[in-house]
Amino acid sequence: AVLPREVRAYIRFRAIGRNGRVAARDDSVVDGLGTFWAPDDYFVGGVHSRYVSTVFSTSPNSEVFTTEQVGDFEYFFAVPPGRYSATIYFAEGWFGRNAAGRGGPGSRVFDVFINHEMALPNFDMLREGRANQLITKTFRHLQPDLNGQLRFTFTPRVNYASFRGVEISQDP
């Protein structure tokens, strides 16, 4: 019997160790700086979308962020005990001036939770920057939950939530 995708993703998530980078994509990639980004097989819910952007093509991380996870979804990262920092990467590739989805601020609004705690309430990428601009949010002193995981939950309020990637590193 074939297990549902959500069950396979939960079973397949693997420990990222003390430092790791995961991109919202089906395959691994090495960015222009020589940094390895793992594919995101640690999630439940949502779907991948791919956008080609001239803004991303000028960045050394252009290939890393050409795809995104959209929808109502969660990521689970198994980590050793300790404290961690996480930098989440966002970019609005659908809404905005001259974009396919048109619209502006307020077109996509969502909440981000880390281990069930509100981290970004009512997050609106177009209020933080412009369309196709990479936006980073860093969270420090995170601790794994009782299952030894850092859990990131993206909950839509207006249209779908969106995510490009995450870097997780153990605090010194």
PDB file of N, CA and C in Angstrom, residues 75-118:
ATOM      1  N   TYR A  75       6.282  22.773   8.383  1.00  0.00           N
ATOM      2  CA  TYR A  75       7.586  22.149   8.200  1.00  0.00           C
ATOM      3  C   TYR A  75       8.050  21.624   9.545  1.00  0.00           C
ATOM      4  N   PHE A  76       8.724  20.458   9.534  1.00  0.00           N
ATOM      5  CA  PHE A  76       9.237  19.829  10.745  1.00  0.00           C
ATOM      6  C   PHE A  76      10.722  19.550  10.536  1.00  0.00           C
ATOM      7  N   PHE A  77      11.563  20.047  11.437  1.00  0.00           N
ATOM      8  CA  PHE A  77      13.001  19.807  11.336  1.00  0.00           C
ATOM      9  C   PHE A  77      13.488  19.172  12.630  1.00  0.00           C
ATOM     10  N   ALA A  78      14.009  17.969  12.536  1.00  0.00           N
ATOM     11  CA  ALA A  78      14.573  17.288  13.700  1.00  0.00           C
ATOM     12  C   ALA A  78      15.959  17.860  13.961  1.00  0.00           C
ATOM     13  N   VAL A  79      16.176  18.281  15.193  1.00  0.00           N
ATOM     14  CA  VAL A  79      17.456  18.887  15.572  1.00  0.00           C
ATOM     15  C   VAL A  79      17.899  18.332  16.917  1.00  0.00           C
ATOM     16  N   PRO A  80      19.213  18.300  17.167  1.00  0.00           N
ATOM     17  CA  PRO A  80      19.711  17.896  18.491  1.00  0.00           C
ATOM     18  C   PRO A  80      19.277  18.921  19.544  1.00  0.00           C
ATOM     19  N   PRO A  81      19.279  18.541  20.816  1.00  0.00           N
ATOM     20  CA  PRO A  81      18.943  19.507  21.875  1.00  0.00           C
ATOM     21  C   PRO A  81      19.849  20.736  21.785  1.00  0.00           C
ATOM     22  N   GLY A  82      19.308  21.888  22.137  1.00  0.00           N
ATOM     23  CA  GLY A  82      20.077  23.125  22.121  1.00  0.00           C
ATOM     24  C   GLY A  82      19.196  24.299  21.747  1.00  0.00           C
ATOM     25  N   ARG A  83      19.831  25.427  21.518  1.00  0.00           N
ATOM     26  CA  ARG A  83      19.128  26.636  21.077  1.00  0.00           C
ATOM     27  C   ARG A  83      19.546  26.930  19.645  1.00  0.00           C
ATOM     28  N   TYR A  84      18.598  27.455  18.872  1.00  0.00           N
ATOM     29  CA  TYR A  84      18.807  27.644  17.437  1.00  0.00           C
ATOM     30  C   TYR A  84      18.350  29.020  16.981  1.00  0.00           C
ATOM     31  N   SER A  85      18.906  29.447  15.860  1.00  0.00           N
ATOM     32  CA  SER A  85      18.417  30.611  15.131  1.00  0.00           C
ATOM     33  C   SER A  85      17.889  30.105  13.801  1.00  0.00           C
ATOM     34  N   ALA A  86      16.837  30.731  13.323  1.00  0.00           N
ATOM     35  CA  ALA A  86      16.259  30.364  12.032  1.00  0.00           C
ATOM     36  C   ALA A  86      16.007  31.632  11.229  1.00  0.00           C
ATOM     37  N   THR A  87      16.476  31.632   9.992  1.00  0.00           N
ATOM     38  CA  THR A  87      16.185  32.719   9.063  1.00  0.00           C
ATOM     39  C   THR A  87      15.262  32.163   7.997  1.00  0.00           C
ATOM     40  N   ILE A  88      14.072  32.750   7.907  1.00  0.00           N
ATOM     41  CA  ILE A  88      13.077  32.330   6.923  1.00  0.00           C
ATOM     42  C   ILE A  88      13.132  33.298   5.749  1.00  0.00           C
ATOM     43  N   TYR A  89      13.099  32.753   4.530  1.00  0.00           N
ATOM     44  CA  TYR A  89      13.157  33.537   3.299  1.00  0.00           C
ATOM     45  C   TYR A  89      11.781  33.591   2.654  1.00  0.00           C
ATOM     46  N   PHE A  90      11.370  34.804   2.302  1.00  0.00           N
ATOM     47  CA  PHE A  90      10.094  35.044   1.641  1.00  0.00           C
ATOM     48  C   PHE A  90      10.333  35.905   0.404  1.00  0.00           C
ATOM     49  N   ALA A  91       9.446  35.823  -0.567  1.00  0.00           N
ATOM     50  CA  ALA A  91       9.423  36.755  -1.696  1.00  0.00           C
ATOM     51  C   ALA A  91       8.062  36.618  -2.365  1.00  0.00           C
ATOM     52  N   GLU A  92       7.429  37.736  -2.648  1.00  0.00           N
ATOM     53  CA  GLU A  92       6.125  37.726  -3.313  1.00  0.00           C
ATOM     54  C   GLU A  92       6.328  37.681  -4.822  1.00  0.00           C
ATOM     55  N   GLY A  93       5.988  36.558  -5.427  1.00  0.00           N
ATOM     56  CA  GLY A  93       6.171  36.385  -6.864  1.00  0.00           C
ATOM     57  C   GLY A  93       4.888  36.422  -7.666  1.00  0.00           C
ATOM     58  N   TRP A  94       3.730  36.518  -7.007  1.00  0.00           N
ATOM     59  CA  TRP A  94       2.451  36.486  -7.725  1.00  0.00           C
ATOM     60  C   TRP A  94       1.750  37.836  -7.691  1.00  0.00           C
ATOM     61  N   PHE A  95       1.670  38.446  -6.522  1.00  0.00           N
ATOM     62  CA  PHE A  95       0.987  39.733  -6.390  1.00  0.00           C
ATOM     63  C   PHE A  95       1.984  40.876  -6.489  1.00  0.00           C
ATOM     64  N   GLY A  96       1.484  42.059  -6.826  1.00  0.00           N
ATOM     65  CA  GLY A  96       2.331  43.243  -6.905  1.00  0.00           C
ATOM     66  C   GLY A  96       2.200  43.916  -8.254  1.00  0.00           C
ATOM     67  N   ARG A  97       2.756  45.128  -8.336  1.00  0.00           N
ATOM     68  CA  ARG A  97       2.698  45.903  -9.571  1.00  0.00           C
ATOM     69  C   ARG A  97       3.320  45.108 -10.721  1.00  0.00           C
ATOM     70  N   ASN A  98       2.640  45.051 -11.827  1.00  0.00           N
ATOM     71  CA  ASN A  98       3.078  44.356 -13.043  1.00  0.00           C
ATOM     72  C   ASN A  98       3.246  42.850 -12.869  1.00  0.00           C
ATOM     73  N   ALA A  99       2.725  42.273 -11.790  1.00  0.00           N
ATOM     74  CA  ALA A  99       2.804  40.827 -11.576  1.00  0.00           C
ATOM     75  C   ALA A  99       1.519  40.171 -12.091  1.00  0.00           C
ATOM     76  N   ALA A 100       1.575  38.879 -12.308  1.00  0.00           N
ATOM     77  CA  ALA A 100       0.432  38.148 -12.871  1.00  0.00           C
ATOM     78  C   ALA A 100      -0.821  38.258 -12.016  1.00  0.00           C
ATOM     79  N   GLY A 101      -0.662  38.242 -10.698  1.00  0.00           N
ATOM     80  CA  GLY A 101      -1.814  38.283  -9.803  1.00  0.00           C
ATOM     81  C   GLY A 101      -2.313  39.679  -9.495  1.00  0.00           C
ATOM     82  N   ARG A 102      -1.619  40.704 -10.030  1.00  0.00           N
ATOM     83  CA  ARG A 102      -1.957  42.090  -9.727  1.00  0.00           C
ATOM     84  C   ARG A 102      -2.028  42.287  -8.212  1.00  0.00           C
ATOM     85  N   GLY A 103      -2.852  43.182  -7.751  1.00  0.00           N
ATOM     86  CA  GLY A 103      -2.990  43.385  -6.309  1.00  0.00           C
ATOM     87  C   GLY A 103      -1.792  44.100  -5.717  1.00  0.00           C
ATOM     88  N   GLY A 104      -1.908  44.413  -4.453  1.00  0.00           N
ATOM     89  CA  GLY A 104      -0.852  45.110  -3.730  1.00  0.00           C
ATOM     90  C   GLY A 104      -0.852  44.665  -2.287  1.00  0.00           C
ATOM     91  N   PRO A 105      -0.410  45.536  -1.379  1.00  0.00           N
ATOM     92  CA  PRO A 105      -0.445  45.172   0.034  1.00  0.00           C
ATOM     93  C   PRO A 105      -1.840  44.692   0.433  1.00  0.00           C
ATOM     94  N   GLY A 106      -1.874  43.661   1.235  1.00  0.00           N
ATOM     95  CA  GLY A 106      -3.137  43.073   1.662  1.00  0.00           C
ATOM     96  C   GLY A 106      -3.613  41.938   0.772  1.00  0.00           C
ATOM     97  N   SER A 107      -2.932  41.699  -0.355  1.00  0.00           N
ATOM     98  CA  SER A 107      -3.332  40.616  -1.273  1.00  0.00           C
ATOM     99  C   SER A 107      -2.985  39.241  -0.736  1.00  0.00           C
ATOM    100  N   ARG A 108      -1.934  39.148   0.073  1.00  0.00           N
ATOM    101  CA  ARG A 108      -1.531  37.884   0.685  1.00  0.00           C
ATOM    102  C   ARG A 108      -1.109  38.183   2.128  1.00  0.00           C
ATOM    103  N   VAL A 109      -1.856  37.672   3.069  1.00  0.00           N
ATOM    104  CA  VAL A 109      -1.571  37.900   4.481  1.00  0.00           C
ATOM    105  C   VAL A 109      -1.652  36.552   5.189  1.00  0.00           C
ATOM    106  N   PHE A 110      -0.649  36.245   6.017  1.00  0.00           N
ATOM    107  CA  PHE A 110      -0.650  34.966   6.725  1.00  0.00           C
ATOM    108  C   PHE A 110       0.094  35.084   8.043  1.00  0.00           C
ATOM    109  N   ASP A 111      -0.101  34.075   8.884  1.00  0.00           N
ATOM    110  CA  ASP A 111       0.584  33.995  10.167  1.00  0.00           C
ATOM    111  C   ASP A 111       1.668  32.931  10.084  1.00  0.00           C
ATOM    112  N   VAL A 112       2.756  33.158  10.810  1.00  0.00           N
ATOM    113  CA  VAL A 112       3.819  32.163  10.934  1.00  0.00           C
ATOM    114  C   VAL A 112       3.979  31.855  12.420  1.00  0.00           C
ATOM    115  N   PHE A 113       3.922  30.564  12.738  1.00  0.00           N
ATOM    116  CA  PHE A 113       4.125  30.090  14.104  1.00  0.00           C
ATOM    117  C   PHE A 113       5.397  29.253  14.133  1.00  0.00           C
ATOM    118  N   ILE A 114       6.137  29.344  15.224  1.00  0.00           N
ATOM    119  CA  ILE A 114       7.286  28.474  15.437  1.00  0.00           C
ATOM    120  C   ILE A 114       7.023  27.723  16.733  1.00  0.00           C
ATOM    121  N   ASN A 115       6.963  26.403  16.636  1.00  0.00           N
ATOM    122  CA  ASN A 115       6.624  25.546  17.777  1.00  0.00           C
ATOM    123  C   ASN A 115       5.358  26.040  18.486  1.00  0.00           C
ATOM    124  N   HIS A 116       4.345  26.313  17.702  1.00  0.00           N
ATOM    125  CA  HIS A 116       3.008  26.721  18.166  1.00  0.00           C
ATOM    126  C   HIS A 116       2.952  28.113  18.779  1.00  0.00           C
ATOM    127  N   GLU A 117       4.047  28.854  18.740  1.00  0.00           N
ATOM    128  CA  GLU A 117       4.076  30.229  19.250  1.00  0.00           C
ATOM    129  C   GLU A 117       4.032  31.188  18.056  1.00  0.00           C
ATOM    130  N   MET A 118       3.196  32.221  18.145  1.00  0.00           N
ATOM    131  CA  MET A 118       3.096  33.202  17.071  1.00  0.00           C
ATOM    132  C   MET A 118       4.442  33.902  16.881  1.00  0.00           C
TER     133      MET A 118
END
